[in-house]
Coordinates of C-alpha atoms and ligand atoms in Angstrom, one line a residue:
X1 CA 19.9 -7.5 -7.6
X2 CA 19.0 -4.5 -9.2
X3 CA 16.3 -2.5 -7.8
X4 CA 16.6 1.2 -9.6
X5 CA 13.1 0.5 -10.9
X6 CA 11.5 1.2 -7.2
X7 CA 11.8 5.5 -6.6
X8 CA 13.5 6.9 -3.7
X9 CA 14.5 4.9 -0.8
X10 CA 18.0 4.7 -0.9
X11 CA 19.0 3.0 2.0
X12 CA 17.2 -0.2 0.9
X13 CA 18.5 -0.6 -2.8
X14 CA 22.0 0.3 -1.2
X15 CA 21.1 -2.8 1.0
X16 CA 19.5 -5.4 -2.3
X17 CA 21.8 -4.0 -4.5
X18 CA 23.9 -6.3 -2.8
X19 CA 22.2 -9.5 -3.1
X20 CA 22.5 -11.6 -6.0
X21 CA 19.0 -13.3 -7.0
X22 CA 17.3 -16.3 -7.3
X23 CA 18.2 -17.9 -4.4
X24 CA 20.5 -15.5 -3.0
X25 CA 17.3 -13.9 -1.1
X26 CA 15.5 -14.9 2.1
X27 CA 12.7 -16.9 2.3
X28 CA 10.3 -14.7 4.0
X29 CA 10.2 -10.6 3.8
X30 CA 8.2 -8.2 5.8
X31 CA 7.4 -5.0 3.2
X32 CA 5.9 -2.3 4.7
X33 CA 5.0 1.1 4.5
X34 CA 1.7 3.1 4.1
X35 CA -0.7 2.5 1.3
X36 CA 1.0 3.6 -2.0
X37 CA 4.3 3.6 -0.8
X38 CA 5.5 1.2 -3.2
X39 CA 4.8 -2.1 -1.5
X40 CA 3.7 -3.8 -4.4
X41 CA 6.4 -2.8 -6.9
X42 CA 9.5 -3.7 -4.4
X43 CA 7.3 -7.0 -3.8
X44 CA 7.4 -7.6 -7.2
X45 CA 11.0 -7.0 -8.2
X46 CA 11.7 -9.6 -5.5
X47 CA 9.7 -11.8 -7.1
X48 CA 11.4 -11.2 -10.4
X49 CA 14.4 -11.4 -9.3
X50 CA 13.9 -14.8 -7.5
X51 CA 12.3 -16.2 -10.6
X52 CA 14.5 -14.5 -13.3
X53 CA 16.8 -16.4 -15.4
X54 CA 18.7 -13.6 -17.0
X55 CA 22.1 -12.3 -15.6
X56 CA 21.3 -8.7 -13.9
X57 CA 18.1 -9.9 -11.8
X58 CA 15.8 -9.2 -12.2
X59 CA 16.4 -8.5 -15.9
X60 CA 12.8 -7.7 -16.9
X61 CA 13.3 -9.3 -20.2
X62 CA 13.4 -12.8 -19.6
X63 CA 10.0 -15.5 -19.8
X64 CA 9.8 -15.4 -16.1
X65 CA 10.0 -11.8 -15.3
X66 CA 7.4 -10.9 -17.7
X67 CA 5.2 -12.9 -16.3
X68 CA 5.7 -11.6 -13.0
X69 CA 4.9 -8.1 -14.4
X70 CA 2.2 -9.4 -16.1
X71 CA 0.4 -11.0 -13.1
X72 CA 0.7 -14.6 -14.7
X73 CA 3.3 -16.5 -13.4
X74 CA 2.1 -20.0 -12.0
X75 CA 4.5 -19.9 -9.2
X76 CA 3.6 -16.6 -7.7
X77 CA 0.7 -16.8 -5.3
X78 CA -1.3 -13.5 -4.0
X79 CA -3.2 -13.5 -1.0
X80 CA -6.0 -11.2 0.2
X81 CA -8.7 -11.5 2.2
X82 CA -12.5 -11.6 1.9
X83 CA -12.9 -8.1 0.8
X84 CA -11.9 -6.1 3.5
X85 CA -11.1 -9.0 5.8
X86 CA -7.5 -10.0 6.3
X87 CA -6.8 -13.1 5.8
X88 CA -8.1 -15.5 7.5
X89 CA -6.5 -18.9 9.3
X90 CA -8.4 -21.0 6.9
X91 CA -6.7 -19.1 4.1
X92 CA -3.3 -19.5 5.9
X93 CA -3.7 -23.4 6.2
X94 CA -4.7 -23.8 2.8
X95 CA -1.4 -21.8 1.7
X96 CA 0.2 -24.6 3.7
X97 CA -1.2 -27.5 1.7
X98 CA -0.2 -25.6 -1.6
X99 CA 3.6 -24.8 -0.6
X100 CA 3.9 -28.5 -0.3
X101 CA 3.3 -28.7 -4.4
X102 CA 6.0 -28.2 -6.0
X103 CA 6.6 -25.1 -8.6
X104 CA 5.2 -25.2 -12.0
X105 CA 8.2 -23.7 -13.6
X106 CA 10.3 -21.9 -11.7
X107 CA 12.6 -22.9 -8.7
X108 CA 11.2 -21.0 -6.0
X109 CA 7.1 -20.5 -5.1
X110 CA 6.3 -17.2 -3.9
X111 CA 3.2 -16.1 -2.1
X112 CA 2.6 -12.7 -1.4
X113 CA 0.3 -12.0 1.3
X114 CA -1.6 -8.8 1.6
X115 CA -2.2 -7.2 5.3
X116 CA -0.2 -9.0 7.2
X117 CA -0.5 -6.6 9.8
X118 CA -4.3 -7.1 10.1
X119 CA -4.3 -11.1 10.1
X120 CA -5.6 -12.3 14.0
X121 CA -3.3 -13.8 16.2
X122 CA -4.4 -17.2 14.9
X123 CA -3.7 -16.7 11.1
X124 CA -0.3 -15.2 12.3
X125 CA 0.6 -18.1 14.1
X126 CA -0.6 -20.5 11.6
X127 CA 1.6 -18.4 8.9
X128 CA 4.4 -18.5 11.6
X129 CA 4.4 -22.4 11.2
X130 CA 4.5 -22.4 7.7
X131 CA 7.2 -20.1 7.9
X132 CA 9.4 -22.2 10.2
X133 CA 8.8 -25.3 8.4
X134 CA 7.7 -24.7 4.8
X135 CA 9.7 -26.3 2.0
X136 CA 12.9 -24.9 1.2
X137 CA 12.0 -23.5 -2.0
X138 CA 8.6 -21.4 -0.7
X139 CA 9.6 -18.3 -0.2
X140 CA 6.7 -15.7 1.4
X141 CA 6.6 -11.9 1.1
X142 CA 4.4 -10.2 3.7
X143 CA 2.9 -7.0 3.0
X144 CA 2.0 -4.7 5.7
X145 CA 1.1 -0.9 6.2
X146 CA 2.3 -1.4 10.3
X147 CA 5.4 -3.9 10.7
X148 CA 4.8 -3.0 14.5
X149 CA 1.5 -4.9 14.2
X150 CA 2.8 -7.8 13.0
X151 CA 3.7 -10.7 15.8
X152 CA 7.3 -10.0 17.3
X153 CA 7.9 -13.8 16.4
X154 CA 6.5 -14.0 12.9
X155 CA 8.8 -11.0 12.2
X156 CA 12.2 -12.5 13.5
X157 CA 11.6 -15.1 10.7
X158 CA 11.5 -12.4 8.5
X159 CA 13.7 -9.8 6.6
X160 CA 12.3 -6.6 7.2
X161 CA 12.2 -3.7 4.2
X162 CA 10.4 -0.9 5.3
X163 CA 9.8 1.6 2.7
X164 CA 9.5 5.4 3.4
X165 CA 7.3 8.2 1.3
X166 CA 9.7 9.6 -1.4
X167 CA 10.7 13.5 -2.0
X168 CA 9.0 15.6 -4.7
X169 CA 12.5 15.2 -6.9
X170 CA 12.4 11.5 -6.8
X171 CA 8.1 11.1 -7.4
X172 CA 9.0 13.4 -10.4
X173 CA 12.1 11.4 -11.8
X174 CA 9.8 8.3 -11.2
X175 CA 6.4 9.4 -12.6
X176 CA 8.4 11.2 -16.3
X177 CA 9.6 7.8 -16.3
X178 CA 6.3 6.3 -15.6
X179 CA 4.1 8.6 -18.1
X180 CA 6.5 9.7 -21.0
X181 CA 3.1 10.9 -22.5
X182 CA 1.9 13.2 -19.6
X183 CA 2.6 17.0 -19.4
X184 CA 5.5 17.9 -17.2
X185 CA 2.8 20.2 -15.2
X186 CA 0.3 17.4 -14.9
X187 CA 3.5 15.4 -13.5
X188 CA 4.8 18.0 -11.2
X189 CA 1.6 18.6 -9.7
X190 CA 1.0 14.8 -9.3
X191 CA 4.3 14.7 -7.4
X192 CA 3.6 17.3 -5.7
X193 CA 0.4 16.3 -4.2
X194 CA 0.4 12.5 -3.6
X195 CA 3.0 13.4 -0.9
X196 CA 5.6 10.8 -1.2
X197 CA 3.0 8.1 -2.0
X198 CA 3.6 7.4 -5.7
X199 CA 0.9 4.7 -5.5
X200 CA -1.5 8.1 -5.3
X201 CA 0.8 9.8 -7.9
X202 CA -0.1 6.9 -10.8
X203 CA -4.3 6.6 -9.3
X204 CA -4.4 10.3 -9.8
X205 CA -3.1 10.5 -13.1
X206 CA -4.6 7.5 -14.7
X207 CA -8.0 7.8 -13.1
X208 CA -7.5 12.0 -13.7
X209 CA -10.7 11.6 -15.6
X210 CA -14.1 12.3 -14.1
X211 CA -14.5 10.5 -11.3
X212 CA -11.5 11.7 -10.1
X213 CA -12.1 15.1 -10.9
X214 CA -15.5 14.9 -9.0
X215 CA -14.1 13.2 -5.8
X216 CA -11.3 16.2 -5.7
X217 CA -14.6 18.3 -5.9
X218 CA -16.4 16.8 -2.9
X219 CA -13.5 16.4 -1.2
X220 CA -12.4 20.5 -1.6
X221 CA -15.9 21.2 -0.5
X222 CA -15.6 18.7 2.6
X223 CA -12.1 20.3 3.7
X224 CA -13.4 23.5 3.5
X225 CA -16.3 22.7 6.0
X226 CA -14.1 21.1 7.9
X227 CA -11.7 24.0 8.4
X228 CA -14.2 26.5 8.9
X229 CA -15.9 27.5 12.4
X230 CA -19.4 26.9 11.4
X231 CA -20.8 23.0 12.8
X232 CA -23.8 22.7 11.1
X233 CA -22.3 23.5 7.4
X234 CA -19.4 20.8 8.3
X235 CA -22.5 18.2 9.2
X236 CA -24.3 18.9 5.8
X237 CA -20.6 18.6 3.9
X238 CA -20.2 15.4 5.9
X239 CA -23.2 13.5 4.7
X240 CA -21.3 13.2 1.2
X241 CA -20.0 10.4 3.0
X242 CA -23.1 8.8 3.1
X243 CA -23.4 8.3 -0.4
X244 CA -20.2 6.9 -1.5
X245 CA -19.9 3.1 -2.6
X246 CA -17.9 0.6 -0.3
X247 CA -14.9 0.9 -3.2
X248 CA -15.5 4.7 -3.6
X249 CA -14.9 5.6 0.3
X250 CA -11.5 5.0 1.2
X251 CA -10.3 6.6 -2.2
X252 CA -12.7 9.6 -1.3
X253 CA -10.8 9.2 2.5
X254 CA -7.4 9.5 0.9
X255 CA -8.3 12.2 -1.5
X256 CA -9.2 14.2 1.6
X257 CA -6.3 13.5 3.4
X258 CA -4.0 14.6 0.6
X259 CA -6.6 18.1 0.2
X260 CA -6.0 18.7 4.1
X261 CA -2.2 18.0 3.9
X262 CA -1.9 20.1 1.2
X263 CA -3.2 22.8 2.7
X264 CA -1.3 22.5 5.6
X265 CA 1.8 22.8 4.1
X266 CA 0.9 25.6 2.6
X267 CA 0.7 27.7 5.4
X268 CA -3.9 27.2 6.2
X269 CA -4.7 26.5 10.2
X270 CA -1.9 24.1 10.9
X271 CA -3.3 22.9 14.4
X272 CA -6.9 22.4 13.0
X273 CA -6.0 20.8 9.1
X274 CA -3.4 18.5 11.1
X275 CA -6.7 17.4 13.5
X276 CA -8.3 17.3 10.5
X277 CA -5.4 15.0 9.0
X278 CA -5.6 12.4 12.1
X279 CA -9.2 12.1 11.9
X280 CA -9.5 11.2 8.2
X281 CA -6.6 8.7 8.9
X282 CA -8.7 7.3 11.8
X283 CA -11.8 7.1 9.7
X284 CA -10.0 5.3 7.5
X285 CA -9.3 2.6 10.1
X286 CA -13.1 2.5 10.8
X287 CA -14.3 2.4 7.2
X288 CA -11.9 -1.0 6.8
X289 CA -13.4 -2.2 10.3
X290 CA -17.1 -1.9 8.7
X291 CA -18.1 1.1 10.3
X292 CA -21.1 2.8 8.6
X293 CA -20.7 6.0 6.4
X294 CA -24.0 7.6 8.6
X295 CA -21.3 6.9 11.9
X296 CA -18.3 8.0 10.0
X297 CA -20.1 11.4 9.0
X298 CA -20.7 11.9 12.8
X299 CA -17.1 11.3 14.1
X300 CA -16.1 13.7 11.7
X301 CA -18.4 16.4 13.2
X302 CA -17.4 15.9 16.6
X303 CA -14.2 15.4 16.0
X304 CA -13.8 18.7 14.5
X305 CA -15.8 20.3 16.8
X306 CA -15.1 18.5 20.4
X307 CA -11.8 17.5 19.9
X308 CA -11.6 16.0 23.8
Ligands
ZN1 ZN1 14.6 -11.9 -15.9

């Protein structure tokens, strides 16, 4: 199959490049890698290419892969959770009762299930079932940011592709091919700062309009704070996070992550912007678990400022 439209990773379109499609692929994939890594894109090449009824799968042209790109095809099934709750057993079961109806059009059914690294130990096993005995023409692609956190037996049912952040060269190739219309410095910025995270690379240039330009704003502002040696101008920066939106705050989170790794790399306070890195990414973790922008404001200050 051809994957060329996924950026970087080598290793891994060495590895499908040698796989014919359709039903030359496994039933049931483990995807991971971290948020805007390219999760979504390799998922749905698989998809295309398992549906596809051209000759070079996944062609692209054909009925069925444009309806894969599109979001449309009847036989390709996303699941997420409840907001920011994985999905649940009760989801997983009713997955189960769908497999066993046949596909609409194509051969195969696909589901794609988002977080599979966060499901509980139930929904896992439940999935595990359905993966050991669902029809023969289901096939399941898990998505996960942590493969590690996903059940050592649902993942020897699985073929695992584990994606890796992409080099500046390759996000640049990717995103000229992406956004013929954008300015090759708009580009080479983008692929310089989403740090091998494309996923960032496209939000940032097709939200670069104000909200994005304000986040980048607050989030400057917060790094700032954050790097300098005075507590109580850190805890006034930090109640910004107080009044983002539930949507707003993990984009906010990853804008500052980005800022401090940025900075970082270009030579600031190393020790304290990588401390400062770590706790954003633990944050993060929080905000998904619920925790309250008032509490996450307050880690960040102690954090910073008692590291022990
Ligand atoms: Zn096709």
């Amino acid at each position: 199959m051809d994957i060329s439209a996924l950026a970087g990773n080598p290793r891994l379109k060495e590895l499908l490049s040698q796989r014919e499609g359709g039903r030359g692929l496994s039933h049931a994939y483990l995807i991971s890698g971290p948020v805007g890594s390219g999760r979504h894109t390799l998922a749905r090449l698989l998809a295309q290419a398992m549906l596809c009824q051209g000759a070079n799968k996944p062609c692209g042209q054909c009925g069925p892969c444009k309806k894969v790109a599109a979001g449309i095809h009847p036989d390709v099934i996303i699941a997420a959770g409840d907001g920011d709750k994985p999905i649940s057993v009760d989801q997983v079961r009713s997955l189960r009762a769908d497999a066993y109806v046949r596909p609409n059009e194509g051969e195969r059914k696909i589901y794609l299930l988002e977080g599979a690294d966060r499901m509980n130990a139930a929904a896992q096993n439940a999935m595990l079932k359905l993966l050991e005995e669902g029809p023969e023409y289901a096939a399941f692609l898990l998505l996960a940011e942590n493969a590690g956190a996903v059940l050592q037996t649902v993942r020897s049912r699985c073929e695992e592709l584990s994606l890796t952040p992409v080099n500046p060269k390759e996000a640049l190739t990717w995103l000229e091919g992406r956004f013929p219309q954008k300015s090759r410095e708009e580009l080479q910025k983008a692929a310089l700062d989403c740090q091998g995270l494309l996923g960032r690379a496209v939000e940032a240039l097709e939200g670069g309009g104000e909200a994005s330009r304000e986040r980048s704003a607050l989030a400057r502002r917060l790094c700032d704070a954050m790097t300098g040696t005075d507590e109580a101008v850190l805890f006034e920066a930090s109640m910004v996070l107080d009044k983002l939106g539930k949507e707003e705050l993990p984009r906010f989170l990853d804008e500052l992550e980005v800022q401090l790794g940025t900075r970082a790399a270009q030579g600031g306070d190393r020790k304290r912007l990588l401390q400062g890195v770590e706790l954003v990414r633990t944050l993060r973790g929080a905000a998904r678990l619920n925790a309250n922008p008032g509490q996450l404001a307050g880690w960040l200050c102690a954090g910073m400022f008692c590291p022990d």
